[in-house]
CSV table of C-alpha atoms in Angstrom, one decimal:
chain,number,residue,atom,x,y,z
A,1,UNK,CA,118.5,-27.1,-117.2
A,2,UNK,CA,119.9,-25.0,-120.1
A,3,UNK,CA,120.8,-22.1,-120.9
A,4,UNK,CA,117.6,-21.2,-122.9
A,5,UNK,CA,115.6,-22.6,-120.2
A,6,UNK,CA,117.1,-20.9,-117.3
A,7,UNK,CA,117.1,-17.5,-118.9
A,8,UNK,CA,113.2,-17.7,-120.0
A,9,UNK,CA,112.6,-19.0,-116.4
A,10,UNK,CA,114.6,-16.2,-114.7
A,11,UNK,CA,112.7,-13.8,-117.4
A,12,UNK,CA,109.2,-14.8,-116.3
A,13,UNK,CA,109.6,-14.9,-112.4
A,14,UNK,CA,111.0,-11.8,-112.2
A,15,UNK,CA,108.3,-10.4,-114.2
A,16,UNK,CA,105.7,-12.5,-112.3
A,17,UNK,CA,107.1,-11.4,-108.7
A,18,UNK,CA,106.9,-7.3,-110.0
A,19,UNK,CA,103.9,-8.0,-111.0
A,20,UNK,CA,102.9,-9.7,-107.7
A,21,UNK,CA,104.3,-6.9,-105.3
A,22,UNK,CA,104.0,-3.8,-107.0
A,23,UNK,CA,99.7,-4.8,-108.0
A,24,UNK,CA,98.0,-7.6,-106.9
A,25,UNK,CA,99.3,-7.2,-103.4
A,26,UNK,CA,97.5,-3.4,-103.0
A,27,UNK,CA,94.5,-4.3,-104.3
A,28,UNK,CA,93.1,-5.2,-101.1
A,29,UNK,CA,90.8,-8.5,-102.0
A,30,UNK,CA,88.8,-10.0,-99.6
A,31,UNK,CA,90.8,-13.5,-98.3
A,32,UNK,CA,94.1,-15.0,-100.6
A,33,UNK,CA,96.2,-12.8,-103.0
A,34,UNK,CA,96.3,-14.0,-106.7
A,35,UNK,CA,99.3,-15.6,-106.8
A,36,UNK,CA,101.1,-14.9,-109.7
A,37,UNK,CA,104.4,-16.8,-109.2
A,38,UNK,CA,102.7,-20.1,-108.7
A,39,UNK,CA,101.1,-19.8,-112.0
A,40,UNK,CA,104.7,-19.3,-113.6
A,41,UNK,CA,105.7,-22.2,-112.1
A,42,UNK,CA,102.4,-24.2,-112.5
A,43,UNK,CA,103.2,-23.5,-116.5
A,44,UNK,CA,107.1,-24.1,-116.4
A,45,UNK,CA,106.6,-27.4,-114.8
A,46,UNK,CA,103.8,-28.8,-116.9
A,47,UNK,CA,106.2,-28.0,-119.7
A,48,UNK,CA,109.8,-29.0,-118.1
A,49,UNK,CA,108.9,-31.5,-115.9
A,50,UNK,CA,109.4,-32.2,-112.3
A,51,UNK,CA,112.6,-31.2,-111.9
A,52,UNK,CA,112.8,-28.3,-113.3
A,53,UNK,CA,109.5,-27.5,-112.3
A,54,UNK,CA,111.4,-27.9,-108.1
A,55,UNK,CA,114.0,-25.6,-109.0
A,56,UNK,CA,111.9,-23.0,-110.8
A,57,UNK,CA,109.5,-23.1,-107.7
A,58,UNK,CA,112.5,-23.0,-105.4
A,59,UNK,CA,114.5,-20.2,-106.5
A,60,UNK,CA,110.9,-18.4,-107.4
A,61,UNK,CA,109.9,-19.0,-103.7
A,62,UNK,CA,113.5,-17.9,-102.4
A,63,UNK,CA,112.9,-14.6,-104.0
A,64,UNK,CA,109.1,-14.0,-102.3
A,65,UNK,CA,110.6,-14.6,-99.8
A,66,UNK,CA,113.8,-11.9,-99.3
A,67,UNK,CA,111.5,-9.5,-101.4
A,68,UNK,CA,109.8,-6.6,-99.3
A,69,UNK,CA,107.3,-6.5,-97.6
A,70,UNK,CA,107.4,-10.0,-97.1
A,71,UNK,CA,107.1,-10.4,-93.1
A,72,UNK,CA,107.2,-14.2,-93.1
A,73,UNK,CA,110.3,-16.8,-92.5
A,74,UNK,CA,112.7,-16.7,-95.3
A,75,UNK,CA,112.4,-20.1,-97.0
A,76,UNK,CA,108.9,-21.1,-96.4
A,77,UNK,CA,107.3,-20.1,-99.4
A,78,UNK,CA,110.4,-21.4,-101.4
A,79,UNK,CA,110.0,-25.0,-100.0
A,80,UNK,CA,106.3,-24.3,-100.9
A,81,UNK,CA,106.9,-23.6,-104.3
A,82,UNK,CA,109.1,-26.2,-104.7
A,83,UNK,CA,107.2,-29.3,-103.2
A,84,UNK,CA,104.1,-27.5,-105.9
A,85,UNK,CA,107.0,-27.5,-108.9
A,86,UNK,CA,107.3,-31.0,-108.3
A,87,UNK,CA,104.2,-32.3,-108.2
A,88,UNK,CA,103.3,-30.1,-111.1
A,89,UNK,CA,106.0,-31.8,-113.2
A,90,UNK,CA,104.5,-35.2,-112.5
A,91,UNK,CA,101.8,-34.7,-113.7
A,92,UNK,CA,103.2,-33.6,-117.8
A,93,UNK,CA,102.1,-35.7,-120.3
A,94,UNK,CA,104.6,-37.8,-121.9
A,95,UNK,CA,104.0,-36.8,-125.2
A,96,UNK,CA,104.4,-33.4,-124.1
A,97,UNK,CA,101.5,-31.7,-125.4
A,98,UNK,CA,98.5,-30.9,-123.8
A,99,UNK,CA,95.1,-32.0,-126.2
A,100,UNK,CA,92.7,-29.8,-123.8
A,101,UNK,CA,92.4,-26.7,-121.3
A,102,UNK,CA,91.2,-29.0,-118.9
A,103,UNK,CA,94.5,-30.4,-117.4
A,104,UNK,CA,96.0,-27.0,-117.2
A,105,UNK,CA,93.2,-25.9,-115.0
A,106,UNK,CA,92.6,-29.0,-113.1
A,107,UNK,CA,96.1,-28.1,-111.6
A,108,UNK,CA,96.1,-24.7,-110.8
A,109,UNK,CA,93.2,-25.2,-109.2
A,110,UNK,CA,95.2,-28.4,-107.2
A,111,UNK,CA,98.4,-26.3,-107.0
A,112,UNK,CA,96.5,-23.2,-105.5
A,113,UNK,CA,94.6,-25.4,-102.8
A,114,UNK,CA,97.7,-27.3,-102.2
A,115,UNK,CA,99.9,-24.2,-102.0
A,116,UNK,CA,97.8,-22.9,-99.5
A,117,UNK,CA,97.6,-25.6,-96.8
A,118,UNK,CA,101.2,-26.1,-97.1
A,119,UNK,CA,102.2,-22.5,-95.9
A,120,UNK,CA,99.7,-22.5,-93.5
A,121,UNK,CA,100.9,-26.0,-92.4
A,122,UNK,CA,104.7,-24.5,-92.3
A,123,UNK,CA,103.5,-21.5,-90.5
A,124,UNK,CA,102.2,-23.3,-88.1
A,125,UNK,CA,105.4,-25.4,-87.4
A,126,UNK,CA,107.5,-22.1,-86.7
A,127,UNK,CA,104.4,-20.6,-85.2
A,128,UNK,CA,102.9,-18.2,-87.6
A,129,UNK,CA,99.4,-19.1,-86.4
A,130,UNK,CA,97.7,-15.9,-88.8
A,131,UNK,CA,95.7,-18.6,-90.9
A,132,UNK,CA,93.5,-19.3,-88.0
A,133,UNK,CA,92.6,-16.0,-87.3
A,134,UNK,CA,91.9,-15.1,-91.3
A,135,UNK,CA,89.9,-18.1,-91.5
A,136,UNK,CA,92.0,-21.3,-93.7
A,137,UNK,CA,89.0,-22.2,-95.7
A,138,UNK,CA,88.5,-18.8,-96.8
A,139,UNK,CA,92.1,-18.4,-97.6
A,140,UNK,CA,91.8,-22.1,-99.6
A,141,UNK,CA,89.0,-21.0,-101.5
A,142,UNK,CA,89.7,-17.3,-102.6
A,143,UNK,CA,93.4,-18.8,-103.7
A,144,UNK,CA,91.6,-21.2,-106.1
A,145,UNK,CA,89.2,-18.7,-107.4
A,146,UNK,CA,91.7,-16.0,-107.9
A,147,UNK,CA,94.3,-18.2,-110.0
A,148,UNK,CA,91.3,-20.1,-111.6
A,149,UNK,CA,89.9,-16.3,-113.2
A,150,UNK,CA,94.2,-15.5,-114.0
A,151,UNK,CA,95.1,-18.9,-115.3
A,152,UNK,CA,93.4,-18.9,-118.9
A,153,UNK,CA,95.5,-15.1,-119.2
A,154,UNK,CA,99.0,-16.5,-118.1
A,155,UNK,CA,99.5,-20.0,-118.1
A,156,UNK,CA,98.9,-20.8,-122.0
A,157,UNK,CA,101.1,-17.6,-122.5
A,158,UNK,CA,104.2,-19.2,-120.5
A,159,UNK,CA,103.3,-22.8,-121.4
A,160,UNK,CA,104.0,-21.3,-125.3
A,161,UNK,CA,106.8,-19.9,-124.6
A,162,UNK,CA,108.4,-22.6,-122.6
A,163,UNK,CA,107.7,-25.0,-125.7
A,164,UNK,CA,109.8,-23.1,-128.0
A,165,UNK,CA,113.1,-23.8,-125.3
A,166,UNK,CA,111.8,-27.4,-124.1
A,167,UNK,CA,113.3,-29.4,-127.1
A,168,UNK,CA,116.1,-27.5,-128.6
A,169,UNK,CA,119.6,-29.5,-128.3
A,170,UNK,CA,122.6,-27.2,-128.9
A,171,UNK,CA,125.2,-28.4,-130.9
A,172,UNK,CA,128.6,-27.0,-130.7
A,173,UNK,CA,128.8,-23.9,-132.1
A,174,UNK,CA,125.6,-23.2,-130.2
A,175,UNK,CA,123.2,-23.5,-132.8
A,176,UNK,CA,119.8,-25.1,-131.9
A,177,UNK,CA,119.2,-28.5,-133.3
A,178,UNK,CA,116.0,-30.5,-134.8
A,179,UNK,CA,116.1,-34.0,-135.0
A,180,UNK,CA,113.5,-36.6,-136.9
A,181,UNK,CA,112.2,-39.4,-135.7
A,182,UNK,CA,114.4,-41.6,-137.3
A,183,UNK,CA,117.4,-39.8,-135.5
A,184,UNK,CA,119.4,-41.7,-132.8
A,185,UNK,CA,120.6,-41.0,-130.1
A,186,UNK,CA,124.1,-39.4,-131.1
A,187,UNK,CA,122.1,-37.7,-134.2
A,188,UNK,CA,121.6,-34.3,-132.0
A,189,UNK,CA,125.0,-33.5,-131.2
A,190,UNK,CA,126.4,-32.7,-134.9
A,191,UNK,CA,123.4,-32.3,-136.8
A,192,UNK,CA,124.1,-35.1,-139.3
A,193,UNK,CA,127.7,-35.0,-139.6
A,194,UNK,CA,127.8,-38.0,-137.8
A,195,UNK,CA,125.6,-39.9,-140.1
A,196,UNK,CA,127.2,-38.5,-143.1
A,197,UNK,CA,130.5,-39.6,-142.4
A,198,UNK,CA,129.6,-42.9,-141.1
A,199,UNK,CA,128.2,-43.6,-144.1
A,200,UNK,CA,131.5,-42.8,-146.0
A,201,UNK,CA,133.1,-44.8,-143.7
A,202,UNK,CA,131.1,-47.6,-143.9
A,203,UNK,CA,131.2,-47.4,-148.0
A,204,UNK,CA,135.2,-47.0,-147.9
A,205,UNK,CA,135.3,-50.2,-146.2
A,206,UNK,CA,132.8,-52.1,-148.2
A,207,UNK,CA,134.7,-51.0,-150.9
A,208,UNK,CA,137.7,-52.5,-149.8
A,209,UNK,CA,136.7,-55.8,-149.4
A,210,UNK,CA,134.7,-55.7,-152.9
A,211,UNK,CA,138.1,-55.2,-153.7
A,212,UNK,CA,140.1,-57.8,-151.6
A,213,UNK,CA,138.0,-60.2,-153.5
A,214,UNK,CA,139.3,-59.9,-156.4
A,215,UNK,CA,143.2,-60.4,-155.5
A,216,UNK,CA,144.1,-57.0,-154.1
A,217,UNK,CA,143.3,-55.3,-150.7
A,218,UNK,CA,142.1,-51.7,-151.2
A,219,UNK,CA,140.6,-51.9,-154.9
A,220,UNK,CA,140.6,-49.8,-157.7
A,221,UNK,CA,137.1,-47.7,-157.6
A,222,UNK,CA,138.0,-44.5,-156.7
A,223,UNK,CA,135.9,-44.2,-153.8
A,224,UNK,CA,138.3,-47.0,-152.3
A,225,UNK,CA,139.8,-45.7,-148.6
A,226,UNK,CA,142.6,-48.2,-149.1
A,227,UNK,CA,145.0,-48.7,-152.1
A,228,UNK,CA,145.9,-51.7,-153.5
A,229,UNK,CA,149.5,-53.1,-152.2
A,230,UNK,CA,151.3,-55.4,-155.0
A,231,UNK,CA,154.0,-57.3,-153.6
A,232,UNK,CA,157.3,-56.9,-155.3
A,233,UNK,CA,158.8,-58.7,-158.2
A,234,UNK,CA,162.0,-60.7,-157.7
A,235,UNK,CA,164.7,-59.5,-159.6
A,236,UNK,CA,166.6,-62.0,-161.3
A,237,UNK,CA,170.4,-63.0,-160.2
A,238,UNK,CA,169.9,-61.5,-157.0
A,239,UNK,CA,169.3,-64.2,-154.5
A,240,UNK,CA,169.4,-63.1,-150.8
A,241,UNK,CA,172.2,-61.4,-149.6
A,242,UNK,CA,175.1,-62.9,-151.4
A,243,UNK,CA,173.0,-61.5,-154.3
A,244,UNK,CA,173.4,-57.7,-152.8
A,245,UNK,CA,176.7,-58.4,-152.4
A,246,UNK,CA,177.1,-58.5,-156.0
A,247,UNK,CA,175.7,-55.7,-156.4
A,248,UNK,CA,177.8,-54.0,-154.3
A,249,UNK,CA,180.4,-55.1,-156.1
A,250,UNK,CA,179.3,-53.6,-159.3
């Protein structure tokens, strides 16, 4: 992930788990709490993908899980989180842009049943067995209704914001990068430097041979990268190296 990705993730799950434990968790409704953090990541991985969406639900699980009250296993609601991150991401479009509200909300409502049955399924493994006293299909359903009613609030809100971070390249001095649809694949990393001066390139050395043509090797346009080489005249008298001797002699 990058920087501007990991910061806006950190950002929103912070908020999200505030949120979560300081409100929703006193208001006392009947069956599941809203679930704010699964709704961050719900959003983060239909923008990011799978794998960010599994480490965004991982370390946003990790964190419900050492913050107070939580009176549960640490680690179960971040492997939770993370298996939900991951399907999330799976199911992005591959252009990357969502044409209706109804994918967005076909999930949440997947991610809260799924969400659900998996911590109760954990629970049971290390022997939390609270689910079967609350009731699990009343916990299933009151988790879907819940983060059905806050999805249209929250998840176009983080989906928003996570496009503004989900295609920017960074080039070296750190400034983000927009490339066409004509760009390559090595047009991101200098911004068109790259094309500019392999098209100089490529004109010094047509150049060159224009000018090779015509007897000498580098030309004589201007825009030329090589100069023309002239070999050098024979001076008359001087033959070999008895003829340097006479010079010498002189």
């Amino acid at each position: 992930m990058r920087l501007n990705r990991i910061l806006l993730s950190t950002v929103l799950v912070m908020v999200a788990l505030v949120v979560q434990v300081s409100v929703f968790a006193r208001l006392h409704l009947p069956g599941a709490v809203p679930d704010l953090l699964l709704l961050v990541v719900v959003g983060l991985g239909l923008v990011y993908g799978h794998t960010a969406g599994a480490l965004v639900g991982f370390g946003a699980g990790l964190l419900a899980d050492l913050a107070p009250p939580a009176d549960h296993a640490t680690g179960r609601y971040a492997l939770v989180l993370c298996v939900v991150g991951y399907l999330v991401g799976l199911a992005k479009p591959e252009s990357g842009q969502l044409r209706s509200a109804t994918l967005p909300m076909v999930v949440v409502a997947g991610a809260a049943v799924v969400s659900t049955l998996l911590y109760a399924g954990v629970g049971a493994l290390v022997g939390d067995t609270a689910a079967r006293h609350v009731g699990l299909t009343g916990l299933v359903f009151t988790a879907a209704l819940y983060d059905l009613l806050l999805a249209p609030f929250t998840v176009p809100v983080i989906m928003a914001l996570a496009r503004r971070t989900a295609g920017d390249a960074l080039t070296g001095d750190g400034t983000p990068v927009t490339a066409t649809a004509t760009d390559g694949g090595y047009g991101r990393m200098s911004g068109g430097s790259f094309r500019v001066s392999t098209g100089g390139f490529r004109g010094g050395l047509r150049n060159a041979f224009r000018g090779g043509r015509g007897g000498s090797l580098g030309g004589r346009r201007s825009g030329g990268m090589l100069t023309s080489v002239r070999k050098p005249g024979r001076v008359k008298g001087i033959k070999g190296v008895k003829g340097m001797k006479g010079v010498k002699r002189l």
